[in-house]
CSV table of C-alpha atoms and ligand atoms in Angstrom, one decimal:
chain,number,residue,atom,x,y,z
A,1426,MET,CA,113.0,97.0,95.8
A,1427,ASP,CA,115.2,95.4,98.4
A,1428,LYS,CA,114.8,96.5,102.0
A,1429,ILE,CA,117.7,97.7,104.1
A,1430,GLY,CA,118.9,95.0,106.5
A,1431,MET,CA,119.8,95.3,110.2
A,1432,ASP,CA,122.4,93.3,111.9
A,1433,ASN,CA,121.2,93.9,115.4
A,1434,ALA,CA,117.8,94.8,116.9
A,1435,VAL,CA,116.8,98.0,118.7
A,1436,VAL,CA,114.6,98.0,121.8
A,1437,GLU,CA,111.2,99.3,120.8
A,1438,MET,CA,109.1,100.7,123.6
A,1439,ASP,CA,105.5,101.4,122.6
A,1440,GLY,CA,103.4,103.9,124.5
A,1441,ASP,CA,100.1,105.5,125.0
A,1442,GLU,CA,97.3,107.6,123.5
A,1443,MET,CA,97.9,109.7,120.4
A,1444,THR,CA,101.6,109.0,120.3
A,1445,ARG,CA,100.9,105.3,120.2
A,1446,VAL,CA,98.6,105.7,117.2
A,1447,ILE,CA,101.2,107.9,115.4
A,1448,TRP,CA,103.9,105.4,116.4
A,1449,SER,CA,102.2,102.7,114.3
A,1450,TRP,CA,101.5,105.1,111.4
A,1451,VAL,CA,105.2,106.1,111.3
A,1452,LYS,CA,106.4,102.5,111.3
A,1453,GLU,CA,103.9,101.4,108.6
A,1454,SER,CA,104.5,104.3,106.2
A,1455,LEU,CA,108.0,105.6,106.8
A,1456,LEU,CA,110.0,102.6,108.1
A,1457,MET,CA,108.7,99.2,107.2
A,1458,PRO,CA,108.5,99.7,103.4
A,1459,TYR,CA,112.2,100.6,103.4
A,1460,VAL,CA,113.9,98.8,106.3
A,1461,ASP,CA,113.7,95.2,107.4
A,1462,LEU,CA,113.1,96.5,110.9
A,1463,LYS,CA,114.5,94.4,113.7
A,1464,THR,CA,113.2,95.3,117.1
A,1465,GLU,CA,112.7,93.7,120.5
A,1466,TYR,CA,109.2,95.0,121.4
A,1467,TYR,CA,108.2,96.1,124.8
A,1468,ASP,CA,104.7,97.3,125.3
A,1469,LEU,CA,104.7,100.1,127.8
A,1470,HIS,CA,101.0,100.9,127.4
A,1471,VAL,CA,99.8,101.9,130.8
A,1472,LYS,CA,97.5,98.9,131.0
A,1473,HIS,CA,100.2,96.5,130.2
A,1474,ARG,CA,102.5,98.1,132.8
A,1475,ASP,CA,99.7,97.6,135.2
A,1476,GLU,CA,99.2,94.0,134.3
A,1477,THR,CA,102.9,93.2,134.7
A,1478,ASP,CA,103.2,95.2,137.9
A,1479,ASP,CA,105.5,97.5,135.9
A,1480,GLN,CA,108.0,94.7,135.3
A,1481,VAL,CA,107.8,95.4,131.5
A,1482,THR,CA,109.4,98.8,132.1
A,1483,TYR,CA,112.3,97.2,134.0
A,1484,GLN,CA,112.7,94.6,131.3
A,1485,ALA,CA,112.8,97.3,128.7
A,1486,GLY,CA,115.5,99.1,130.6
A,1487,GLU,CA,117.6,96.0,131.0
A,1488,ALA,CA,117.1,95.2,127.3
A,1489,ILE,CA,118.6,98.6,126.4
A,1490,LYS,CA,121.7,97.6,128.4
A,1491,ARG,CA,121.9,94.4,126.3
A,1492,LEU,CA,121.1,95.9,122.8
A,1493,LYS,CA,122.6,99.3,123.5
A,1494,VAL,CA,119.9,101.2,121.7
A,1495,GLY,CA,116.3,101.9,122.7
A,1496,ILE,CA,113.5,104.0,121.0
A,1497,LYS,CA,110.7,105.1,123.2
A,1498,CYS,CA,107.1,106.3,122.6
A,1499,ALA,CA,105.6,108.7,125.0
A,1500,THR,CA,103.9,107.1,128.0
A,1501,ILE,CA,101.3,108.1,130.6
A,1502,THR,CA,102.7,108.7,134.1
A,1503,PRO,CA,99.6,107.8,136.0
A,1504,ASN,CA,98.1,110.1,138.6
A,1505,ALA,CA,94.9,109.6,140.5
A,1506,GLU,CA,92.7,110.5,137.5
A,1507,ARG,CA,94.6,108.0,135.3
A,1508,VAL,CA,94.2,105.3,137.8
A,1509,LYS,CA,90.5,105.8,137.6
A,1510,GLU,CA,90.4,106.2,133.8
A,1511,TYR,CA,92.4,103.0,133.1
A,1512,ASN,CA,91.3,101.1,136.3
A,1513,LEU,CA,94.9,100.7,137.4
A,1514,LYS,CA,96.2,99.0,140.6
A,1515,LYS,CA,98.2,102.0,141.6
A,1516,GLU,CA,100.0,105.2,140.4
A,1517,TRP,CA,103.0,103.5,138.8
A,1518,PRO,CA,106.2,105.6,138.6
A,1519,SER,CA,107.2,107.5,135.5
A,1520,PRO,CA,108.7,105.0,133.0
A,1521,ASN,CA,111.2,107.6,132.0
A,1522,ALA,CA,112.4,108.0,135.5
A,1523,THR,CA,112.7,104.2,135.9
A,1524,ILE,CA,114.6,103.7,132.7
A,1525,ARG,CA,116.9,106.7,133.5
A,1526,LYS,CA,117.7,105.1,136.9
A,1527,ILE,CA,118.6,101.8,135.2
A,1528,LEU,CA,120.8,103.5,132.6
A,1529,ASP,CA,122.1,106.4,134.7
A,1530,GLY,CA,122.1,108.9,131.8
A,1531,THR,CA,122.4,112.5,130.8
A,1532,ILE,CA,119.5,113.9,128.7
A,1533,PHE,CA,120.2,115.9,125.5
A,1534,ARG,CA,117.5,118.1,124.1
A,1535,ALA,CA,118.0,119.7,120.7
A,1536,PRO,CA,115.8,121.8,118.4
A,1537,ILE,CA,115.1,120.5,114.9
A,1538,VAL,CA,116.2,123.6,113.0
A,1539,LEU,CA,114.0,124.7,110.1
A,1540,ASN,CA,114.6,127.7,107.8
A,1541,ASN,CA,110.9,128.8,108.1
A,1542,VAL,CA,110.7,128.6,111.9
A,1543,MET,CA,112.7,131.5,113.1
A,1544,PRO,CA,114.3,131.5,116.6
A,1545,ALA,CA,113.3,134.3,118.8
A,1546,VAL,CA,117.0,135.1,119.0
A,1547,ARG,CA,117.8,136.3,115.5
A,1548,PHE,CA,121.5,135.4,115.7
A,1549,TRP,CA,120.8,131.7,116.2
A,1550,LYS,CA,121.5,129.6,113.1
A,1551,LYS,CA,122.8,126.3,114.4
A,1552,PRO,CA,121.3,124.1,117.2
A,1553,ILE,CA,121.9,124.7,120.9
A,1554,VAL,CA,121.7,121.4,122.6
A,1555,ILE,CA,121.1,121.3,126.4
A,1556,ALA,CA,122.7,118.4,128.2
A,1557,ARG,CA,121.0,118.1,131.6
A,1558,HIS,CA,122.6,116.2,134.4
A,1559,ALA,CA,119.6,114.4,135.9
A,1560,PHE,CA,121.0,113.5,139.3
A,1561,GLY,CA,121.2,115.2,142.7
A,1562,ASP,CA,121.4,118.9,143.6
A,1563,ILE,CA,118.1,120.4,144.8
A,1564,TYR,CA,116.1,117.5,143.4
A,1565,ASP,CA,117.4,115.3,146.2
A,1566,ALA,CA,118.1,117.8,148.9
A,1567,ALA,CA,117.3,118.0,152.6
A,1568,SER,CA,115.7,121.2,153.8
A,1569,LEU,CA,114.5,122.7,157.0
A,1570,ARG,CA,112.6,125.7,158.2
A,1571,PHE,CA,113.5,127.2,161.5
A,1572,GLU,CA,111.5,129.6,163.7
A,1573,THR,CA,114.1,131.5,165.7
A,1574,GLU,CA,117.7,132.6,165.5
A,1575,GLY,CA,120.3,129.9,166.0
A,1576,GLU,CA,123.2,128.0,164.4
A,1577,ALA,CA,123.5,125.2,162.0
A,1578,GLU,CA,126.2,122.9,160.5
A,1579,ILE,CA,126.6,120.3,157.8
A,1580,LEU,CA,127.9,117.0,159.3
A,1581,PHE,CA,129.4,114.2,157.2
A,1582,ARG,CA,130.0,110.8,158.9
A,1583,HIS,CA,131.3,107.5,157.8
A,1584,GLY,CA,132.7,105.0,160.4
A,1585,SER,CA,135.3,107.0,162.3
A,1586,VAL,CA,135.6,109.7,159.6
A,1587,GLN,CA,133.8,112.9,160.6
A,1588,LYS,CA,133.8,116.2,158.8
A,1589,SER,CA,131.7,119.3,159.5
A,1590,VAL,CA,131.2,122.9,158.5
A,1591,LYS,CA,129.3,125.6,160.2
A,1592,LEU,CA,126.9,127.9,158.4
A,1593,PRO,CA,127.1,131.7,159.2
A,1594,ALA,CA,125.2,132.7,162.4
A,1595,LEU,CA,121.4,132.5,161.7
A,1596,LYS,CA,120.1,135.8,162.9
A,1597,GLY,CA,116.4,135.0,162.8
A,1598,ALA,CA,113.7,132.7,161.5
A,1599,GLY,CA,114.4,131.3,158.0
A,1600,VAL,CA,115.1,128.2,155.8
A,1601,ILE,CA,118.1,125.9,155.1
A,1602,GLU,CA,118.7,123.5,152.2
A,1603,ALA,CA,121.5,121.0,151.9
A,1604,LYS,CA,122.2,119.5,148.5
A,1605,TYR,CA,124.8,117.0,147.3
A,1606,ASN,CA,126.2,115.2,144.4
A,1607,ILE,CA,128.4,112.2,143.8
A,1608,ASP,CA,131.7,112.2,142.0
A,1609,ASN,CA,130.8,109.1,140.0
A,1610,SER,CA,127.7,110.6,138.7
A,1611,ILE,CA,129.5,113.9,137.7
A,1612,TYR,CA,132.1,111.9,135.8
A,1613,GLY,CA,129.3,110.1,134.0
A,1614,PHE,CA,127.7,113.4,133.2
A,1615,ALA,CA,131.0,114.8,131.9
A,1616,ARG,CA,131.7,111.7,129.7
A,1617,ALA,CA,128.2,111.6,128.3
A,1618,SER,CA,128.5,115.3,127.4
A,1619,PHE,CA,131.9,115.0,125.7
A,1620,ASN,CA,130.8,111.9,123.8
A,1621,TYR,CA,127.6,113.6,122.5
A,1622,ALA,CA,129.6,116.6,121.3
A,1623,LEU,CA,132.0,114.3,119.5
A,1624,MET,CA,129.0,112.3,118.0
A,1625,TYR,CA,127.4,115.4,116.5
A,1626,HIS,CA,130.6,117.4,115.9
A,1627,LEU,CA,129.7,120.3,118.2
A,1628,ASP,CA,131.7,122.4,120.7
A,1629,LEU,CA,131.0,121.7,124.3
A,1630,TRP,CA,130.2,124.4,126.9
A,1631,PHE,CA,130.1,123.8,130.6
A,1632,ALA,CA,129.2,126.6,133.0
A,1633,THR,CA,128.8,126.9,136.7
A,1634,LYS,CA,129.3,129.6,139.4
A,1635,ASP,CA,132.6,128.2,140.8
A,1636,THR,CA,133.8,131.7,141.8
A,1637,ILE,CA,131.0,131.7,144.5
A,1638,SER,CA,130.4,128.0,145.0
A,1639,LYS,CA,134.1,127.2,145.7
A,1640,VAL,CA,133.6,123.6,146.8
A,1641,TYR,CA,130.4,122.4,145.1
A,1642,ASP,CA,130.5,124.0,141.6
A,1643,ALA,CA,134.3,123.9,141.7
A,1644,ARG,CA,134.2,120.1,142.0
A,1645,PHE,CA,132.1,119.9,138.8
A,1646,LYS,CA,134.5,122.2,137.0
A,1647,GLN,CA,137.5,120.1,138.1
A,1648,ILE,CA,135.9,116.8,137.0
A,1649,PHE,CA,135.0,118.2,133.6
A,1650,GLN,CA,138.5,119.6,133.1
A,1651,GLU,CA,140.2,116.4,134.3
A,1652,THR,CA,137.9,114.2,132.1
A,1653,PHE,CA,138.6,116.4,129.1
A,1654,GLU,CA,142.4,116.4,129.5
A,1655,LYS,CA,142.7,112.6,130.2
A,1656,GLU,CA,140.1,111.2,127.9
A,1657,PHE,CA,138.9,113.7,125.2
A,1658,LYS,CA,141.5,116.4,124.4
A,1659,GLN,CA,143.1,114.4,121.5
A,1660,LYS,CA,139.7,113.3,120.1
A,1661,PHE,CA,138.4,116.9,120.2
A,1662,ASP,CA,141.6,118.2,118.5
A,1663,ASP,CA,141.2,115.5,115.8
A,1664,ALA,CA,137.6,116.6,115.2
A,1665,SER,CA,138.5,120.3,115.4
A,1666,ILE,CA,135.9,121.0,118.1
A,1667,HIS,CA,136.5,122.8,121.4
A,1668,TYR,CA,135.7,122.5,125.1
A,1669,ASN,CA,135.0,125.8,126.8
A,1670,TYR,CA,134.3,126.5,130.5
A,1671,TYR,CA,132.4,129.7,131.4
A,1672,LEU,CA,130.9,131.2,134.4
A,1673,ILE,CA,127.1,130.6,134.2
A,1674,ASP,CA,126.1,134.3,133.8
A,1675,ASP,CA,128.8,134.8,131.1
A,1676,ALA,CA,127.5,131.6,129.3
A,1677,LEU,CA,124.0,133.0,129.3
A,1678,ALA,CA,125.0,136.2,127.7
A,1679,ARG,CA,127.3,134.5,125.3
A,1680,SER,CA,124.6,132.0,124.2
A,1681,VAL,CA,122.3,134.9,123.2
A,1682,ARG,CA,125.1,136.6,121.2
A,1683,SER,CA,126.2,133.3,119.6
A,1684,GLU,CA,125.1,131.7,116.4
A,1685,GLY,CA,124.5,128.4,118.2
A,1686,GLY,CA,126.2,125.2,117.2
A,1687,PHE,CA,127.2,123.8,120.6
A,1688,VAL,CA,126.3,121.5,123.4
A,1689,TRP,CA,125.7,123.2,126.7
A,1690,ALA,CA,126.2,120.9,129.7
A,1691,CYS,CA,124.1,122.1,132.6
A,1692,LYS,CA,123.9,121.0,136.2
A,1693,ASN,CA,120.5,119.6,137.1
A,1694,TYR,CA,118.7,122.8,138.1
A,1695,GLU,CA,120.2,125.1,135.4
A,1696,GLY,CA,119.4,122.3,132.8
A,1697,ASP,CA,115.8,122.2,134.0
A,1698,ILE,CA,115.3,125.9,133.5
A,1699,ILE,CA,117.6,126.6,130.5
A,1700,SER,CA,116.3,123.7,128.4
A,1701,ASP,CA,112.7,125.1,128.6
A,1702,LEU,CA,113.9,128.6,127.7
A,1703,VAL,CA,116.2,127.6,124.8
A,1704,SER,CA,113.7,125.2,123.3
A,1705,THR,CA,110.8,127.7,123.4
A,1706,ALA,CA,113.1,130.5,122.1
A,1707,TYR,CA,114.3,128.2,119.3
A,1708,VAL,CA,111.4,126.4,117.9
A,1709,GLY,CA,108.3,127.3,119.9
A,1710,THR,CA,106.9,123.7,119.9
A,1711,LEU,CA,108.0,120.5,121.8
A,1712,ALA,CA,107.2,118.5,118.6
A,1713,LEU,CA,110.3,120.1,116.9
A,1714,MET,CA,112.7,118.8,119.6
A,1715,THR,CA,114.8,115.7,119.8
A,1716,SER,CA,115.5,114.1,123.2
A,1717,GLU,CA,118.3,111.6,123.6
A,1718,LEU,CA,119.6,109.9,126.7
A,1719,MET,CA,123.2,108.8,126.8
A,1720,SER,CA,124.8,106.8,129.6
A,1721,PRO,CA,128.5,106.8,130.4
A,1722,GLU,CA,128.6,103.1,129.4
A,1723,GLY,CA,127.3,104.0,126.0
A,1724,TYR,CA,123.7,102.9,126.4
A,1725,TYR,CA,121.4,105.1,124.3
A,1726,GLU,CA,117.7,105.9,124.2
A,1727,SER,CA,115.8,108.3,122.0
A,1728,GLU,CA,112.3,109.6,122.4
A,1729,ALA,CA,110.0,112.5,121.6
A,1730,ALA,CA,110.3,115.2,124.1
A,1731,HIS,CA,106.5,115.8,124.3
A,1732,GLY,CA,103.9,113.7,126.1
A,1733,THR,CA,101.1,111.5,124.8
A,1734,VAL,CA,99.0,114.4,123.5
A,1735,GLN,CA,96.0,113.4,125.4
A,1736,ARG,CA,93.6,116.2,124.2
A,1737,HIS,CA,94.2,115.2,120.6
A,1738,TYR,CA,93.7,111.6,121.4
A,1739,TYR,CA,90.2,112.1,122.8
A,1740,ARG,CA,89.3,114.0,119.6
A,1741,TYR,CA,90.8,111.3,117.5
A,1742,LEU,CA,88.7,108.7,119.3
A,1743,LYS,CA,85.6,110.7,118.4
A,1744,GLY,CA,86.6,110.2,114.8
A,1745,GLU,CA,87.9,113.7,114.2
A,1746,LYS,CA,91.0,114.3,112.0
A,1747,VAL,CA,93.7,115.6,114.3
A,1748,SER,CA,96.8,117.7,113.3
A,1749,THR,CA,99.3,116.2,115.8
A,1750,ASN,CA,102.8,116.7,114.7
A,1751,PRO,CA,104.7,113.4,114.2
A,1752,THR,CA,108.1,115.0,113.7
A,1753,ALA,CA,109.6,114.3,117.1
A,1754,ILE,CA,108.4,110.7,116.9
A,1755,ILE,CA,110.0,110.3,113.4
A,1756,PHE,CA,113.2,111.7,114.8
A,1757,ALA,CA,113.1,109.4,117.8
A,1758,TRP,CA,113.2,106.6,115.2
A,1759,THR,CA,115.9,108.1,112.9
A,1760,ARG,CA,118.2,109.0,115.8
A,1761,GLY,CA,117.9,105.5,117.3
A,1762,LEU,CA,118.4,103.9,113.9
A,1763,GLU,CA,121.4,106.2,113.3
A,1764,ARG,CA,122.9,105.1,116.6
A,1765,ARG,CA,122.3,101.4,115.7
A,1766,ALA,CA,123.8,102.0,112.2
A,1767,LYS,CA,127.0,103.6,113.7
A,1768,LEU,CA,127.4,100.7,116.2
A,1769,ASP,CA,127.0,98.1,113.5
A,1770,GLY,CA,128.8,100.0,110.7
A,1771,ASN,CA,125.6,99.9,108.6
A,1772,GLN,CA,126.1,102.8,106.2
A,1773,GLU,CA,122.9,102.1,104.3
A,1774,LEU,CA,120.7,102.3,107.4
A,1775,TYR,CA,122.6,105.5,108.4
A,1776,ASN,CA,122.0,107.2,105.0
A,1777,PHE,CA,118.3,106.2,105.0
A,1778,SER,CA,117.8,107.7,108.4
A,1779,LEU,CA,119.4,111.0,107.4
A,1780,LYS,CA,117.2,111.0,104.2
A,1781,LEU,CA,114.1,110.5,106.2
A,1782,GLU,CA,115.0,113.5,108.4
A,1783,ASP,CA,115.6,115.5,105.3
A,1784,ALA,CA,112.3,114.5,103.9
A,1785,VAL,CA,110.5,115.8,107.0
A,1786,LYS,CA,112.4,119.1,106.7
A,1787,LEU,CA,111.7,119.4,103.0
A,1788,THR,CA,108.0,118.9,103.6
A,1789,ILE,CA,107.9,121.8,106.1
A,1790,GLU,CA,110.5,124.1,104.6
A,1791,LYS,CA,109.9,123.7,100.8
A,1792,ASP,CA,106.4,122.3,100.4
A,1793,ARG,CA,105.3,124.4,103.4
A,1794,ILE,CA,103.0,121.5,104.4
A,1795,MET,CA,102.8,121.4,108.2
A,1796,THR,CA,100.7,120.5,111.2
A,1797,GLN,CA,98.9,123.2,113.2
A,1798,ASP,CA,101.5,123.6,115.9
A,1799,VAL,CA,104.2,124.5,113.4
A,1800,ALA,CA,101.8,126.7,111.4
A,1801,ASN,CA,101.3,128.7,114.6
A,1802,VAL,CA,105.0,129.6,114.8
A,1803,ALA,CA,106.2,129.4,111.1
A,1804,GLU,CA,107.1,132.3,108.9
A,1805,LYS,CA,104.4,133.1,106.3
A,1806,PRO,CA,103.4,131.9,103.8
A,1807,VAL,CA,102.1,128.6,105.1
A,1808,GLY,CA,101.2,126.2,102.2
A,1809,ALA,CA,98.8,123.8,103.8
A,1810,VAL,CA,97.9,123.0,107.4
A,1811,VAL,CA,97.2,119.3,107.4
A,1812,ASP,CA,96.2,116.4,109.7
A,1813,THR,CA,98.8,113.9,110.9
A,1814,GLN,CA,98.3,111.2,108.3
A,1815,SER,CA,98.4,113.7,105.4
A,1816,PHE,CA,101.6,115.1,106.8
A,1817,ILE,CA,103.1,111.6,107.0
A,1818,SER,CA,102.0,111.0,103.3
A,1819,ALA,CA,103.7,114.2,102.2
A,1820,VAL,CA,106.9,113.1,104.0
A,1821,LYS,CA,106.7,109.7,102.3
A,1822,ALA,CA,106.3,111.3,98.9
A,1823,ASN,CA,109.4,113.3,99.4
A,1824,LEU,CA,111.3,110.3,100.8
A,1825,ASP,CA,110.3,108.2,97.7
A,1826,LYS,CA,111.6,111.0,95.5
A,1827,MET,CA,114.9,111.2,97.3
A,1828,LEU,CA,115.3,107.4,97.2
A,1829,GLY,CA,114.4,107.3,93.5
A,1830,ARG,CA,111.3,105.3,94.1
A,1831,ALA,CA,108.7,107.9,93.0
B,2453,NAP,P1,101.7,116.7,126.1
B,2453,NAP,O1,101.3,115.4,125.7
B,2453,NAP,O2,103.1,117.1,125.7
B,2453,NAP,O3,100.7,117.8,125.4
B,2453,NAP,C1,100.5,119.1,125.9
B,2453,NAP,C2,100.0,120.0,124.7
B,2453,NAP,O4,101.2,120.3,123.9
B,2453,NAP,C3,99.1,119.3,123.8
B,2453,NAP,O5,97.7,119.3,124.2
B,2453,NAP,C4,99.3,120.1,122.5
B,2453,NAP,O6,98.7,121.4,122.6
B,2453,NAP,C5,100.8,120.3,122.5
B,2453,NAP,N1,101.5,119.2,121.9
B,2453,NAP,C6,102.4,118.3,122.5
B,2453,NAP,N2,102.9,117.4,121.6
B,2453,NAP,C7,102.4,117.8,120.4
B,2453,NAP,C8,102.5,117.3,119.0
B,2453,NAP,N3,103.3,116.3,118.8
B,2453,NAP,N4,101.9,117.9,118.1
B,2453,NAP,C9,101.1,119.0,118.3
B,2453,NAP,N5,100.9,119.5,119.6
B,2453,NAP,C10,101.5,118.9,120.6
B,2453,NAP,O7,101.6,116.9,127.6
B,2453,NAP,P2,100.3,116.6,128.6
B,2453,NAP,O8,99.1,116.7,127.9
B,2453,NAP,O9,100.6,117.4,129.8
B,2453,NAP,O10,100.5,115.1,129.0
B,2453,NAP,C11,99.8,114.0,128.5
B,2453,NAP,C12,100.3,112.7,129.1
B,2453,NAP,O11,101.7,112.6,128.6
B,2453,NAP,C13,100.4,112.7,130.6
B,2453,NAP,O12,99.7,111.5,131.0
B,2453,NAP,C14,101.8,112.6,130.9
B,2453,NAP,O13,102.1,111.8,132.0
B,2453,NAP,C15,102.5,112.1,129.7
B,2453,NAP,N6,103.9,112.6,129.4
B,2453,NAP,C16,104.8,111.7,129.0
B,2453,NAP,C17,106.0,112.1,128.6
B,2453,NAP,C18,107.0,111.1,128.1
B,2453,NAP,O14,106.7,109.9,128.1
B,2453,NAP,N7,108.2,111.5,127.7
B,2453,NAP,C19,106.4,113.5,128.8
B,2453,NAP,C20,105.5,114.4,129.2
B,2453,NAP,C21,104.2,113.9,129.5
B,2453,NAP,P3,97.2,121.7,122.0
B,2453,NAP,O15,96.3,120.8,122.7
B,2453,NAP,O16,97.1,123.1,122.4
B,2453,NAP,O17,97.2,121.5,120.5
B,2454,MG,MG1,112.0,122.5,133.1
């Protein structure tokens, strides 16, 4: 049978440990037999990052700018232990952080909804996607502890321009924290969020505490509103989707009462916290989550939200069969290929990617064949708890049936 062609390549970033092993199994069984896969390959194995003084990570990031689409395997962020284990020159920075800095993106995390993995909130039926602004706020703040009463102010200075604001009188020992954000980054966050909502045909929520934070949060609210009206209102109307602004406490209460089906744009700190809460409440395992990064310029990267699954890897090296869930890795590929397909107008590739996602869902939902992590949270009955390769084979069998190849 003819393989599906690709007009343009995607950036393929290989990684470490168990996810690297599964990466090649997924390509061999679920992609290469069907698609004439065009990739520009960057090996982000920790040893290769070390050999290239991490240049390979920068090259991969730049390649995503050129080709617009990157698909990334999980990678080790080295700490002291890893430096010893792999005999590295130093503790290289997190590749995700490096690539994010190059692309300036917003991260979108969505649960892979299955009808036999029930959300902890029983009203939820459609995905809730958390869009986290990954810049500024308390992650890049200046803070200070003081030992006596006193006074403090925030001072801004640029050339002859000077602005300042006093804090209320400090009546005793305590702490101060000053955080900031930059308009350009907020505009990028807003655009990425609106674009993602359009791409997946979901409503967009944005929530802050602007009633209290009358300058800081209010600026975020203003920028979202302005961006919506100037750039997205017509597109949202055409797609029959909505943009809603809420106060953050109202949004939390509404999200629990809702049936899902929206993107929730969160400032950095709220996104950090709410994404863990929503993902655990929704699917109970990181291997049933997608993670996509979108930049305001339209650069795109997909990855699995989990790490390299180190503990499973050591067991695998000993020759044991491991039941690591490849779902998030498969979806990293399908989402990346869907993005490529949309950019290139490649309907065949797009349909194939959707079918592969359906084949995974069918395997877990209908055949009830699953890996251990899903069996732990799935509704009974569980058909079979299998190792990774058996799971991939079961997905392949379903895919072949769907493609009429069986
Ligand atoms: P991890 O790889 O996400 O694994 C933590 C635990 O979660 C595993 O031991 C396993 O639990 C469970 N798990 C994660 N993914 C799973 C899957 N696909 N199927 C089944 N179970 C899964 O996190 P980590 O062990 O803390 O980190 C390992 C390495 O990954 C570190 O070197 C870290 O730097 C790196 N990391 C990379 C990324 C990234 O590249 N995006 C993200 C996070 C961490 P059980 O052992 O109980 O089965
Ligand atoms: Mg968090």
